Coordinates of C-alpha atoms and ligand atoms in Angstrom, one line a residue:
X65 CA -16.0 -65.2 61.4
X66 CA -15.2 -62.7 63.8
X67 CA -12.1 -60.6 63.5
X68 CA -11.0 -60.1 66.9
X69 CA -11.7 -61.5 70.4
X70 CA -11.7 -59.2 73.7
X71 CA -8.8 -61.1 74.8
X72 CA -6.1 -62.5 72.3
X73 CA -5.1 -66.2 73.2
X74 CA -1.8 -67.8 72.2
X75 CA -2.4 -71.2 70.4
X76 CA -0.2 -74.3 71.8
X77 CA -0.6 -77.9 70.4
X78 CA -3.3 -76.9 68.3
X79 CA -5.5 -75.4 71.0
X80 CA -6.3 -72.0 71.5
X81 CA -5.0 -71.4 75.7
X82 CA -5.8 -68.2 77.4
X83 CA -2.3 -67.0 78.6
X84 CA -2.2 -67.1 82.4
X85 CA 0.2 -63.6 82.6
X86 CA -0.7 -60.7 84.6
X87 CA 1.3 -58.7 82.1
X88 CA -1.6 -57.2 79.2
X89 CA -1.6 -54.2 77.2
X90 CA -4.3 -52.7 75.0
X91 CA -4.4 -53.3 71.2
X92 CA -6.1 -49.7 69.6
X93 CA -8.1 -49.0 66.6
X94 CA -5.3 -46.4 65.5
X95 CA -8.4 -44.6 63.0
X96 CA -10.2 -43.9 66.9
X97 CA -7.8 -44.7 69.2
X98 CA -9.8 -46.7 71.5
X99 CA -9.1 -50.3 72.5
X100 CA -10.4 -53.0 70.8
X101 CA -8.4 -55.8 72.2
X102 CA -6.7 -57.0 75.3
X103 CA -3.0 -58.7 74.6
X104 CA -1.5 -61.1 77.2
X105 CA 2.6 -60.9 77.5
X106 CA 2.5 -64.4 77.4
X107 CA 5.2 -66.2 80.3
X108 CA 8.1 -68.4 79.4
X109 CA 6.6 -71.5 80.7
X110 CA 3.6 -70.6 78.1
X111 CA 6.7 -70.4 75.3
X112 CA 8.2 -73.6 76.8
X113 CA 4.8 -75.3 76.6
X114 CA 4.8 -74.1 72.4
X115 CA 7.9 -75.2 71.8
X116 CA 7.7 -78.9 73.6
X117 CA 4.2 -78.8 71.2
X118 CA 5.8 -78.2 68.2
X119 CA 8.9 -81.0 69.3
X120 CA 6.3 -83.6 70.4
X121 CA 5.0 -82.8 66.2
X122 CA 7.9 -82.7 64.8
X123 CA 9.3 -86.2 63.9
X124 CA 5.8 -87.3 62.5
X125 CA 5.4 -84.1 60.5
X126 CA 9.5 -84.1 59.2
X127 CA 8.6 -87.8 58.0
X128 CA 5.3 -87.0 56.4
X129 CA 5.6 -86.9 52.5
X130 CA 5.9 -83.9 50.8
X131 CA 2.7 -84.1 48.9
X132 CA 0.5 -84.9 51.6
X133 CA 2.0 -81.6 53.3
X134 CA 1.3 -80.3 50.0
X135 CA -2.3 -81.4 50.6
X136 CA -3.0 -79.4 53.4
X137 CA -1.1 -76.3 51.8
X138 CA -3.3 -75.9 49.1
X139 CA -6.3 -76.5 51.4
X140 CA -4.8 -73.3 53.4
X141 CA -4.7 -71.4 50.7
X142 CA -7.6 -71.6 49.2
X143 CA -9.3 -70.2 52.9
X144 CA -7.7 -67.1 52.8
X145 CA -8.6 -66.6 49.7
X146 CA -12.0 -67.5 50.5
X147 CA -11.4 -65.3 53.7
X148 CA -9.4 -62.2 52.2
X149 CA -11.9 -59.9 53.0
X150 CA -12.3 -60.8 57.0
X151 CA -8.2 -60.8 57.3
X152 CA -8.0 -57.1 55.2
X153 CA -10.6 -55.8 58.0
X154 CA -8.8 -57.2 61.0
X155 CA -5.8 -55.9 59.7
X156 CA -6.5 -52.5 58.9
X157 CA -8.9 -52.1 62.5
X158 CA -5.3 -52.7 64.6
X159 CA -3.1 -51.3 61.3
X160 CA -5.3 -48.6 60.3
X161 CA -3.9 -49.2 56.6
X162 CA -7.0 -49.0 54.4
X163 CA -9.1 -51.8 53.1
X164 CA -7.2 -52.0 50.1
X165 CA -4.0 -52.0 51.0
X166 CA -5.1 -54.7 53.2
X167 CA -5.8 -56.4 50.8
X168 CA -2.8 -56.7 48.6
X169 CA -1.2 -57.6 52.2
X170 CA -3.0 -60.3 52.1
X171 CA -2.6 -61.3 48.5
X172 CA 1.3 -61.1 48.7
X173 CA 0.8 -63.3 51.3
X174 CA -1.3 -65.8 49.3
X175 CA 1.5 -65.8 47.1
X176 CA 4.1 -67.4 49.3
X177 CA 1.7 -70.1 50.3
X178 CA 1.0 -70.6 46.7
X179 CA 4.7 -71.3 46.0
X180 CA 5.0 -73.8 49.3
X181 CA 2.2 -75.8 47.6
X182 CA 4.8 -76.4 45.0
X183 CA 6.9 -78.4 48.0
X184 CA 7.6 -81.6 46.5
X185 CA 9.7 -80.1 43.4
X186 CA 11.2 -77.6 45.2
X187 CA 12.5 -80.0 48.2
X188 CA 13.9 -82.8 45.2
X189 CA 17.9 -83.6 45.7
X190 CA 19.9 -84.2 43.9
X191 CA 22.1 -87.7 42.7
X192 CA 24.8 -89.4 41.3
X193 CA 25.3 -92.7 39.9
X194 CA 28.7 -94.7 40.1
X195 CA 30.6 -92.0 41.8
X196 CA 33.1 -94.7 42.5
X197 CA 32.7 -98.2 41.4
X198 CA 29.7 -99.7 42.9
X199 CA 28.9 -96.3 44.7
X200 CA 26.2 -93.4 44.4
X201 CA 26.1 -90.7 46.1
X202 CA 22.6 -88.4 47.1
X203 CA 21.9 -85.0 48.5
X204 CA 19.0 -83.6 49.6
X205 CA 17.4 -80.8 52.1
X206 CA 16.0 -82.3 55.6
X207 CA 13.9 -80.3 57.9
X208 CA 15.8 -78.2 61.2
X209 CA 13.1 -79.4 63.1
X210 CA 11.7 -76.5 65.3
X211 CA 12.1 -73.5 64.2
X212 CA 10.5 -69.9 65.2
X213 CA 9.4 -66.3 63.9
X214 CA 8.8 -62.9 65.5
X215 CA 7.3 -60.4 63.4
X216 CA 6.5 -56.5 63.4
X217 CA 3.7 -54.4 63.4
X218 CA 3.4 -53.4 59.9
X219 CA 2.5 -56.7 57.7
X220 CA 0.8 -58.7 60.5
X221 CA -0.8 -61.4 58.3
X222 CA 2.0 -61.4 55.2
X223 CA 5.2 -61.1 57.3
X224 CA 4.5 -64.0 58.9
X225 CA 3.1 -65.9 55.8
X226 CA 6.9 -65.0 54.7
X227 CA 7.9 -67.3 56.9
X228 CA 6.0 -70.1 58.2
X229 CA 4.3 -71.8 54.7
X230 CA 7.6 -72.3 53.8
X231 CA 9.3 -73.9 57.0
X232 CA 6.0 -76.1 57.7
X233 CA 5.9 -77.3 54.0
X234 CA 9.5 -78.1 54.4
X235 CA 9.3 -80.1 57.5
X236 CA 9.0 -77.8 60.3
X237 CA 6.8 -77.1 63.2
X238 CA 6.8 -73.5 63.8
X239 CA 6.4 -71.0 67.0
X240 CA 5.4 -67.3 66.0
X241 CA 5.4 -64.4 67.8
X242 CA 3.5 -61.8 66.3
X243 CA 4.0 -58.0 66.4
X244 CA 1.7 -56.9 70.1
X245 CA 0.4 -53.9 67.7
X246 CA -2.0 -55.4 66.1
X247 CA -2.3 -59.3 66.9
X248 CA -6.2 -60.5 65.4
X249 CA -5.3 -60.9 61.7
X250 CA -2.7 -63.2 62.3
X251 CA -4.8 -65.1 64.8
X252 CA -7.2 -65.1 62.3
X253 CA -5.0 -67.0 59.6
X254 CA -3.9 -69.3 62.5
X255 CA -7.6 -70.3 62.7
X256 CA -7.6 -70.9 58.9
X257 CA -4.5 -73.3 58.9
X258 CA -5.9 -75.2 61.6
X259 CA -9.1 -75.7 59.6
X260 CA -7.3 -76.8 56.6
X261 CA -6.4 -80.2 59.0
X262 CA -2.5 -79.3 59.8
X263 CA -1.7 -81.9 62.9
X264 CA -1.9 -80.2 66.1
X265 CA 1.9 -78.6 67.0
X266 CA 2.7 -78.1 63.4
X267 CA 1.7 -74.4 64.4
X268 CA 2.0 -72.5 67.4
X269 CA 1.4 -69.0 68.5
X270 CA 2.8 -67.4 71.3
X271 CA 1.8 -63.2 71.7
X272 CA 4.4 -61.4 74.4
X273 CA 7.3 -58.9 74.4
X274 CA 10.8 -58.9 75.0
X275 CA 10.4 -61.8 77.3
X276 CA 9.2 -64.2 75.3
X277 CA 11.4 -63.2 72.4
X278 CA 14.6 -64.2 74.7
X279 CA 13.1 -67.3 75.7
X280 CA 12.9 -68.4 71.7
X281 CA 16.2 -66.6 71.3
X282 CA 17.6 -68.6 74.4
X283 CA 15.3 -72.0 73.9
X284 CA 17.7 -74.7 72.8
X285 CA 15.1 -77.0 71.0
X286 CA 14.8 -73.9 68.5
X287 CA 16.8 -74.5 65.8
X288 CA 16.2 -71.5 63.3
X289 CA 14.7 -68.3 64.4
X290 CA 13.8 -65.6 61.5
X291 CA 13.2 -62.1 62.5
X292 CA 11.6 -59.1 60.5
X293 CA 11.4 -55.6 62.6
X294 CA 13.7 -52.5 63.1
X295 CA 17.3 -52.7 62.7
X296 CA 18.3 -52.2 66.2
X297 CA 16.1 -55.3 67.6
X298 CA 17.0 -56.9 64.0
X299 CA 21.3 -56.8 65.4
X300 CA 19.9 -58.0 68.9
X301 CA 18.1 -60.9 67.8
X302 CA 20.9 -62.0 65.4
X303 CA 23.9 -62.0 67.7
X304 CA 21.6 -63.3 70.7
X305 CA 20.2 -66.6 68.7
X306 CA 23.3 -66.7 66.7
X307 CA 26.0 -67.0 70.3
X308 CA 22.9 -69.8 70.9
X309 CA 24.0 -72.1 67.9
X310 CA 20.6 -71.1 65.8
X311 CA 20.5 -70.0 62.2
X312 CA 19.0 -66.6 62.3
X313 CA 17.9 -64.4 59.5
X314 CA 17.4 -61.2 61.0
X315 CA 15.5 -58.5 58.5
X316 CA 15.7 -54.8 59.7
X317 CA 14.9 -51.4 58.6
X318 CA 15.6 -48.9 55.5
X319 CA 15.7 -45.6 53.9
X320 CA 15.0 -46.6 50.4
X321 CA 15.9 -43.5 47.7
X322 CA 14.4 -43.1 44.4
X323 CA 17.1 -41.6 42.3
X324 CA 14.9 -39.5 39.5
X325 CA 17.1 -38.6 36.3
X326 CA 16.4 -35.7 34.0
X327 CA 15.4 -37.7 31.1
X328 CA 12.6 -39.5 33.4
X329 CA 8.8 -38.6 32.8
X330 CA 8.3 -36.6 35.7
X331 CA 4.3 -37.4 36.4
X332 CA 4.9 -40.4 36.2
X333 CA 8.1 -40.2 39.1
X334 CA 5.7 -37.9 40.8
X335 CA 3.0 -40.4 41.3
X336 CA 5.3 -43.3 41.4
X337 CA 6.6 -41.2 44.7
X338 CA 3.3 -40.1 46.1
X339 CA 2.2 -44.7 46.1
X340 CA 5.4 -45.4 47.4
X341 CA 6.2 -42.5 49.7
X342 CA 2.5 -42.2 51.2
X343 CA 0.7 -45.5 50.5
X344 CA 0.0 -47.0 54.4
X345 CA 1.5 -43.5 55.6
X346 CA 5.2 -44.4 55.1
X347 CA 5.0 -47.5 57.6
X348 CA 6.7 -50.0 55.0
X349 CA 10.1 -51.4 54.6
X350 CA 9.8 -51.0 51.4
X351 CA 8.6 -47.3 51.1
X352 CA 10.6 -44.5 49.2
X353 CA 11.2 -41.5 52.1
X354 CA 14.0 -40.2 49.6
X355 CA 13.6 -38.9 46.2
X356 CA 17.1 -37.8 44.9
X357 CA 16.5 -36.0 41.7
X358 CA 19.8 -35.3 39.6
X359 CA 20.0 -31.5 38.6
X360 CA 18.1 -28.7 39.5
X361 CA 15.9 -28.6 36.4
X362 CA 14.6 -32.0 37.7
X363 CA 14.3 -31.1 41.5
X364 CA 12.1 -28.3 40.4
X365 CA 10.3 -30.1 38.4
X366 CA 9.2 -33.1 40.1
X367 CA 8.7 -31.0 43.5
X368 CA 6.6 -28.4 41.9
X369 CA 4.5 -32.2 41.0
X370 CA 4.5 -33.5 44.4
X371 CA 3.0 -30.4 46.1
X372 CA -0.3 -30.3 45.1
X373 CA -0.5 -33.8 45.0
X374 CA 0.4 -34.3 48.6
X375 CA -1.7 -31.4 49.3
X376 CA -4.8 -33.1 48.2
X377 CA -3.9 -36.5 49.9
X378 CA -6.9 -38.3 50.9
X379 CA -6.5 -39.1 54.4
X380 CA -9.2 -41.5 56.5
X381 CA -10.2 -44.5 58.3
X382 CA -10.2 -47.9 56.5
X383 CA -14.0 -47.4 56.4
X384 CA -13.3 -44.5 54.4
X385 CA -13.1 -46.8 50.9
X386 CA -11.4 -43.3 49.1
X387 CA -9.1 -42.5 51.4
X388 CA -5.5 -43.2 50.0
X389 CA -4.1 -43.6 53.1
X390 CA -4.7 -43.8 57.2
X391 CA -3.1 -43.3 60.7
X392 CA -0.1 -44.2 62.2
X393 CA -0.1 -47.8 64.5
X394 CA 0.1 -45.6 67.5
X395 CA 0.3 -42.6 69.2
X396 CA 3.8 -43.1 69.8
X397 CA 4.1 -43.7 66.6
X398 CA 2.6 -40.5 65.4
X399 CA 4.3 -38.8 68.1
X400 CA 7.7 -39.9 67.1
X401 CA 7.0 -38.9 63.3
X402 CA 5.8 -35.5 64.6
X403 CA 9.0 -35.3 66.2
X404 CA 11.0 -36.0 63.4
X405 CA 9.2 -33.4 61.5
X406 CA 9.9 -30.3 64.0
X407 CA 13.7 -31.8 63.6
X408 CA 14.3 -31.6 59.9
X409 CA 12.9 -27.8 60.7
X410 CA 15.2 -27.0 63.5
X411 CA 18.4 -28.5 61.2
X412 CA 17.3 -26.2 58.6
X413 CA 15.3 -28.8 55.9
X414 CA 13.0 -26.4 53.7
X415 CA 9.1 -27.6 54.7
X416 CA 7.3 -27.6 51.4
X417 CA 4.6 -29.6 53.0
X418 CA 3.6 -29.7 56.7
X419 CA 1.6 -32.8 57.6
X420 CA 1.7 -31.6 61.4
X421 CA -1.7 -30.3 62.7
X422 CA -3.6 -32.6 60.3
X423 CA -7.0 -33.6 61.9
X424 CA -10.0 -35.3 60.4
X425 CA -13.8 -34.7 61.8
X426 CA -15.1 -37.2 64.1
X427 CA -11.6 -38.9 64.4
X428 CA -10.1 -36.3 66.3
X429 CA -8.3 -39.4 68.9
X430 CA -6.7 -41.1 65.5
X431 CA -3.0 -40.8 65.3
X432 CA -3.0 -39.1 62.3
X433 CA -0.4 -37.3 60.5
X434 CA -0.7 -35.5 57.3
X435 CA 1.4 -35.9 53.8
X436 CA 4.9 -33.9 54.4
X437 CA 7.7 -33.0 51.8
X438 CA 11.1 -31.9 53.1
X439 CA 12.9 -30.4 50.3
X440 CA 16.6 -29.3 50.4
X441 CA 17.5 -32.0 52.9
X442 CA 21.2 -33.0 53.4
X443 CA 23.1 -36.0 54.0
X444 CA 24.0 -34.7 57.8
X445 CA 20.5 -34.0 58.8
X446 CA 18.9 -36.7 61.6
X447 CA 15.5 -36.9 59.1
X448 CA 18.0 -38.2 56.4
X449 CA 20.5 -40.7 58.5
X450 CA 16.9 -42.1 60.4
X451 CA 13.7 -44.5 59.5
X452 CA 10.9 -42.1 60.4
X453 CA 8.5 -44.8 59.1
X454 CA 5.6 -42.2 58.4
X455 CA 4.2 -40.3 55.5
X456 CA 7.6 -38.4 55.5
X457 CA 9.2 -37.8 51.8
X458 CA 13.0 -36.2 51.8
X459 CA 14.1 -34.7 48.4
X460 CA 17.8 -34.6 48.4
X461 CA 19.4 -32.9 45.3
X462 CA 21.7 -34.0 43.6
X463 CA 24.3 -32.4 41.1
X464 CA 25.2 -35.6 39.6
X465 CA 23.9 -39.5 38.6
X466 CA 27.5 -40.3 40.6
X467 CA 26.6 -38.5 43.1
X468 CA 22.9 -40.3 43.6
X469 CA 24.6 -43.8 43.6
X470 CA 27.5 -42.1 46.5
X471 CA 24.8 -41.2 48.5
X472 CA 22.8 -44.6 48.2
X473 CA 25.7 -46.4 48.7
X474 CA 27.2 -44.6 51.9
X475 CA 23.9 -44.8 53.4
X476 CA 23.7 -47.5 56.3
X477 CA 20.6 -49.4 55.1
X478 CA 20.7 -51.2 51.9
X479 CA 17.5 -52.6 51.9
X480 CA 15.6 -51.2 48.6
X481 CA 16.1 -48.3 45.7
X482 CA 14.3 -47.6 42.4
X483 CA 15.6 -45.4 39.6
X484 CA 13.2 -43.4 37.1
X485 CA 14.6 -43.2 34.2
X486 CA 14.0 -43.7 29.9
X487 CA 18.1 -44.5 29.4
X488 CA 18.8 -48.4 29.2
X489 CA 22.5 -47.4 29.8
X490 CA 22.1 -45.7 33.0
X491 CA 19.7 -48.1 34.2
X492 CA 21.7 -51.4 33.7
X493 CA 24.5 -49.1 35.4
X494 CA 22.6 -48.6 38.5
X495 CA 21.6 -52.2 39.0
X496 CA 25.1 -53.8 38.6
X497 CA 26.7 -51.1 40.9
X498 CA 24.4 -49.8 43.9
X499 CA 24.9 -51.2 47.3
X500 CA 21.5 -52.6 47.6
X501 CA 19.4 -56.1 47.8
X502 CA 16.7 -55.1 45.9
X503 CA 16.4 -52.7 43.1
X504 CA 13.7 -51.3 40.7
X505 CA 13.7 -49.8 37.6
X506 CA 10.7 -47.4 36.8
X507 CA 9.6 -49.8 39.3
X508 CA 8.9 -47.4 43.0
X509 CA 8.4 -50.8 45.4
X510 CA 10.7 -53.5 44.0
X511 CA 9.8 -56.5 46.2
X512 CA 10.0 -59.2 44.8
X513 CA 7.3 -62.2 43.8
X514 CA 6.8 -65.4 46.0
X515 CA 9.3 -67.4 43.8
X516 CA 12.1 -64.9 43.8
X517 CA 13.5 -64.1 47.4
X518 CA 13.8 -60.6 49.6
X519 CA 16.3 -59.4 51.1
X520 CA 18.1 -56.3 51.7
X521 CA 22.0 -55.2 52.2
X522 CA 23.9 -53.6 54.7
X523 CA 21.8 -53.0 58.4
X524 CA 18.7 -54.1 56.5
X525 CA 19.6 -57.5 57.3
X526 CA 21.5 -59.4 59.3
X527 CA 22.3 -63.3 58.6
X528 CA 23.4 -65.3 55.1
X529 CA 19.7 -65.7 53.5
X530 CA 17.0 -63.7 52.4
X531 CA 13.6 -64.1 53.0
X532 CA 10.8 -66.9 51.4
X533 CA 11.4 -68.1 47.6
X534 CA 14.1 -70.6 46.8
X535 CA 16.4 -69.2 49.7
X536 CA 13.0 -69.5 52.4
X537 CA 13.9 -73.4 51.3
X538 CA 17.5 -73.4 52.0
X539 CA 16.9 -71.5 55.4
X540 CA 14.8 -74.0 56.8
X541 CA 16.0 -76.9 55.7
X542 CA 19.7 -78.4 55.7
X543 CA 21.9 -80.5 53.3
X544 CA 22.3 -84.0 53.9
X545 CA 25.0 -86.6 51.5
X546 CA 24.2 -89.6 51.0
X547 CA 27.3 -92.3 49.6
X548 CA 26.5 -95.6 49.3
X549 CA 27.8 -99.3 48.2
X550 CA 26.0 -102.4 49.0
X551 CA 27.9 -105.4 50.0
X552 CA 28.6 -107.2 46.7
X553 CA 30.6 -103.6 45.6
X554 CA 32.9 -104.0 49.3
X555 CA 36.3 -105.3 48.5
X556 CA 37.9 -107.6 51.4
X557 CA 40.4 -106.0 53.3
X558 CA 41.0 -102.4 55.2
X559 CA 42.0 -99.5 52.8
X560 CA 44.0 -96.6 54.6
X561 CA 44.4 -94.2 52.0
X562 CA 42.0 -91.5 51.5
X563 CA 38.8 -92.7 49.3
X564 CA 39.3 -91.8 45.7
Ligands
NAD839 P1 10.1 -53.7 66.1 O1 11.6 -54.0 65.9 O2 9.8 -52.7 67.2 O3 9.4 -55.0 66.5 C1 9.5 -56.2 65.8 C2 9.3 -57.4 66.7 O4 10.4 -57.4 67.7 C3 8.0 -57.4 67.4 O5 7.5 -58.7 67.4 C4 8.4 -57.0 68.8 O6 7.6 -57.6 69.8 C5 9.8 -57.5 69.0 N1 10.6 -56.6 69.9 C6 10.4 -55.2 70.0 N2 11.3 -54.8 70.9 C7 12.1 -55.8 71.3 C8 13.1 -56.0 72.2 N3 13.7 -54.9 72.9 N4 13.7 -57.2 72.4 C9 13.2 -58.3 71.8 N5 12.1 -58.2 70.9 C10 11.6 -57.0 70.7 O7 9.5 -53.3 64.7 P2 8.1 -52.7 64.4 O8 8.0 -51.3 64.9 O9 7.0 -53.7 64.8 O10 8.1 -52.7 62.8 C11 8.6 -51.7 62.0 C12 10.1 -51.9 61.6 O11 10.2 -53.2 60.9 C13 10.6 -50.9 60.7 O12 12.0 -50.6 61.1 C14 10.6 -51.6 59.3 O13 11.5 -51.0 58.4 C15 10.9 -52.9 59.7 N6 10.5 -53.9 58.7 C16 11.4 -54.5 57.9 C17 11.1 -55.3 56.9 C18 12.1 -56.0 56.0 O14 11.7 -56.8 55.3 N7 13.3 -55.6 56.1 C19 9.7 -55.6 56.7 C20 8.8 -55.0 57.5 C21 9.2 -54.2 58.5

C-alpha cells in the first residue's frame, strides 16, 4: 500500500474527491525538508458536501445494532494491526518521529479501537421496574448524530483514533479534519476503515485550515465537535462551537513538570527525563520540559546525570533505526524552538546544553535541533511560562516539596505531572493535592490506557469531558428516560397533582 499520494484527497460519502480549491500548501519530509505531498485547503461547499454525507448516513447507522457496528470495529482493527508498519512510515516521513515511536503511536491507537469493539456493554442503560405502580422507567445513551474532529500535527494517526472509534461505534457519522502537517497516515487509516465495510458517510475527511474549521465550528447539522491542538486555537474553538449550541471538548497545550525528590533514585529520574523530555524531540502534550528537583543536593545531582546523556543523544532520520529521536514538523517549528532557546539566554537561564547549531551529514535541509538543558530557570522567564514543544528540558530548583507542588499548581496548564520518588507518603500527597488531570508516580508520561480517559486541567482543556474511555462514551452520546405504563396500569380520570 502506498503511504502517500502527490496530492491528498478529502474523502466524502465514502469516496475519495480531489478537492476543487486553488488554495494548496506543501507537506515536507521534515528529516530532508523537501515536499513530498501536495495538501488542498479544502472549500466550504467541500465541508458542506461531508457533512450532508455523514447526515444522509446517519439515521441508518444510529439504528444499526451495536454488535453489527461492533462487527466492523473489530474488522478495523485487526488492519492496522496488520498494517502498523505502513502507518508508522507515513507518519514518521511527514512527523519525522522515528520508526519506533511511530509505532507505539499507532499501537495507542489500536488500543482505543480495541475498547470501541467492546460497544455493546459499554452503551447498555440502565432500568427500573415498578417505579410507580404499573410503571418502569429506562435510560440509556443515544447517538448526537453528526459529529466532527480537528486534530494537530503531532499524533496524526492516534489523535484522531481518540476520537472517531468511539463516536462511530456509538452511533455517529464523523467529519475529521486532520492536522495540514502531515496528512497521509491518517488517510492511510481512512483507507483501512473503509476496507473493513463501514457504510459510506459513516466517515468523512475533509483536509483545510482555518476555513474549514469555522465552517464545522459554524455548520449547524454538527452536533459535537472535539478538538486537540494548542491552547490558544483549543479557547477559539470552544467558545466558537460552544455560542453555536455544540458540545465541544477542546484539548490544548502543557508544560508538564517532573518534581524529583531527594530520596528518588536519580538514574533512574535521569533517564525517566531524557524518554520523556527528548523522545519525538519534545513535540508531545505529554512530554516533561520541567524537572523541578527539591534541594540543591538533588539539582546537582540529577543535572550532572542529564548532561552527558543529552550530550550523547542520538539524533537522525526515521531511517536511522538508532537514532532516539528526529526533527522538528517544520522549519517554523525549529525556528521557533531556536528562538526560544536564544531567549532563556538573554533572561539569564544558565545553558548547560546547547542544541542550537546541531546539524547532521547529508541532512543538512532537516529542521533539526539538538538536545538542550536550561538549568537555573525561574518562574518569570518566557521559556518557563511558554510550550516550546521541542527537545527543550527546564530544571527549576526548588528549596522545598511545597514549593514544587506551588509552582505546578500556579502554572496555567494543568495537563500532566509525574513525581520520582521511594516515599509512599509524599507520593499519595502529591496525587490528592496537585492541580492537574493526569498524574504519574515514578511513572514520566502518565497517559492513560484506552479504558481509562485523558484529560488535562486548567488551559489544557476546555469543555466538561475528557478524551476517549468511558467519558469518549458520554461525549458522544446523550441520556435518554424512558417511563412507561401500558393501558391496563391507566386509572380513569385526569390527575393534577405532580406524579408521585
Ligand atoms: P494547532 O493548534 O496549531 O493545530 C491544531 C488544529 O487546529 C489543526 O488541525 C489546525 O489546522 C487547526 N488550526 C490551526 N490554527 C487554526 C486557527 N487559527 N483557526 C482554526 N483552526 C486552526 O496545534 P499543532 O501545532 O498542530 O499541535 C501541537 C499542539 O497541540 C501543542 O500545543 C500540543 O500541546 C497540543 N496537543 C495537545 C494534546 C492534548 O491531549 N492536550 C495532544 C496533542 C497535542
Amino acid at each position: 500500500m502506498s503511504a502517500a499520494t502527490d496530492v491528498i484527497s478529502n474523502a466524502i460519502g465514502g469516496a475519495l474527491q480531489p478537492s476543487a480549491s486553488g488554495r494548496r500548501q506543501p507537506v515536507f519530509n521534515p528529516a530532508t525538508g523537501e515536499p513530498v505531498a501536495e495538501l488542498p485547503l479544502s472549500t466550504v461547499d467541500e465541508l458542506n458536501a461531508a457533512v450532508a454525507a455523514a447526515k444522509a448516513a446517519s439515521v441508518e447507522w444510529g439504528q444499526t445494532p451495536p454488535l453489527k457496528r461492533a462487527k466492523h470495529m473489530f474488522r478495523f482493527k485487526q488492519l492496522l494491526d496488520e498494517n502498523a508498519e505502513d502507518i508508522a512510515r507515513a507518519i514518521s516521513r511527514e512527523h519525522g518521529k522515528t520508526h519506533a515511536d511511530a509505532l507505539g503511536e499507532v499501537s495507542r491507537g489500536i488500543e482505543v479501537v480495541d475498547f470501541a469493539c467492546g460497544i455493546p456493554q459499554l452503551l447498555k442503560g440502565e432500568f427500573s421496574r415498578n417505579v410507580g405502580p404499573g410503571i418502569d422507567s429506562y435510560a440509556d445513551r443515544q447517538p448526537l448524530g453528526v459529529v466532527a474532529g480537528i486534530t494537530p500535527f503531532n499524533f496524526p494517526a492516534m489523535v484522531p483514533l481518540w476520537m472517531y472509534p468511539i463516536a462511530v461505534a456509538c452511533g455517529n457519522c464523523f467529519i475529521l479534519k486532520p492536522s495540514e502537517r502531515d496528512p497521509s497516515a491518517p488517510m492511510l487509516v481512512y483507507e483501512l476503515f473503509k476496507q473493513a465495510g463501514f457504510p459510506d458517510g459513516v466517515l468523512n475527511v475533509v483536509h483545510g485550515d482555518k476555513e474549514v474549521v469555522d465552517a464545522i465550528l459554524d455548520h449547524r447539522d454538527i452536533k459535537a465537535v472535539s478538538f486537540v491542538g494548542s491552547t490558544p486555537i483549543a479557547h477559539y474553538v470552544y467558545t466558537r462551537g460552544t455560542q453555536a449550541g455544540k458540545r465541544v471538548q477542546a484539548l490544548g497545550g502543557a508544560k508538564n513538570h517532573m518534581v524529583v525528590m531527594p530520596d528518588a533514585d536519580m538514574d533512574k529520574a535521569a533517564d525517566a527525563l531524557m524518554g520523556a523530555g527528548y523522545g519525538s524531540a519534545g513535540e508531545r502534550c505529554m512530554a516533561i520540559s520541567v524537572a523541578v528537583p527539591v534541594g540543591e543536593k538533588t539539582a546537582d545531582a540529577l543535572v550532572s546525570r542529564l548532561k552527558p546523556r543529552i550530550e550523547s543523544l542520538k539524533i537522525g532520520p526515521y531511517t536511522d533505526p538508532d537514532a532516539d529521536m528526529g526533527p522538528l514538523v517544520t522549519k517554523q517549528a525549529q525556528e521557533r524552538v531556536l528562538g526560544y532557546i536564544d531567549k532563556g539566554v538573554e533572561e539569564g537561564a544558565e545553558l548547560v546544553v546547547d542544541g542550537r547549531g546541531f546539524s547532521l551529514q547529508g541532512y543538512e535541509n532537516g529542521y533539526f535541533v539538538g538536545g538542550t538543558l536550561f538549568d537555573r530557570v525561574t518562574t518569570d522567564m518566557t521559556i518557563y511560562r511558554e510550550e516550546i514543544f521541542g527537545p527543550v528540558l527546564s530544571v527549576v530548583r526548588a528549596k522545598s516539596y511545597d514549593e514544587a507542588v506551588d509552582m505546578i499548581d500556579a502554572h496555567e496548564f494543568g495537563n500532566g505531572t509525574a513525581i520520582f520518588t521511594r516515599d509512599g507518603d509524599t507520593a499519595r500527597d502529591f496525587c490528592d493535592r496537585v492541580e492537574i488531570g493526569m498524574v504519574g508516580v515514578n511513572v514520566p508520561i502518565p497517559v492513560p490506557v484506552a479504558y481509562h480517559s485523558f484529560g488535562g486541567w486548567k488551559r489544557s482543556l476546555f469543555g466538561d469531558h475528557s478524551i476517549y474511555g468511558p467519558e469518549g462514551v458520554r461525549f458522544y452520546t446523550r441520556l435518554k428516560t424512558v417511563t412507561t405504563r401500558w393501558p391496563e396500569g391507566i386509572k380513569e380520570g385526569a390527575v393534577f397533582t405532580f406524579p408521585t
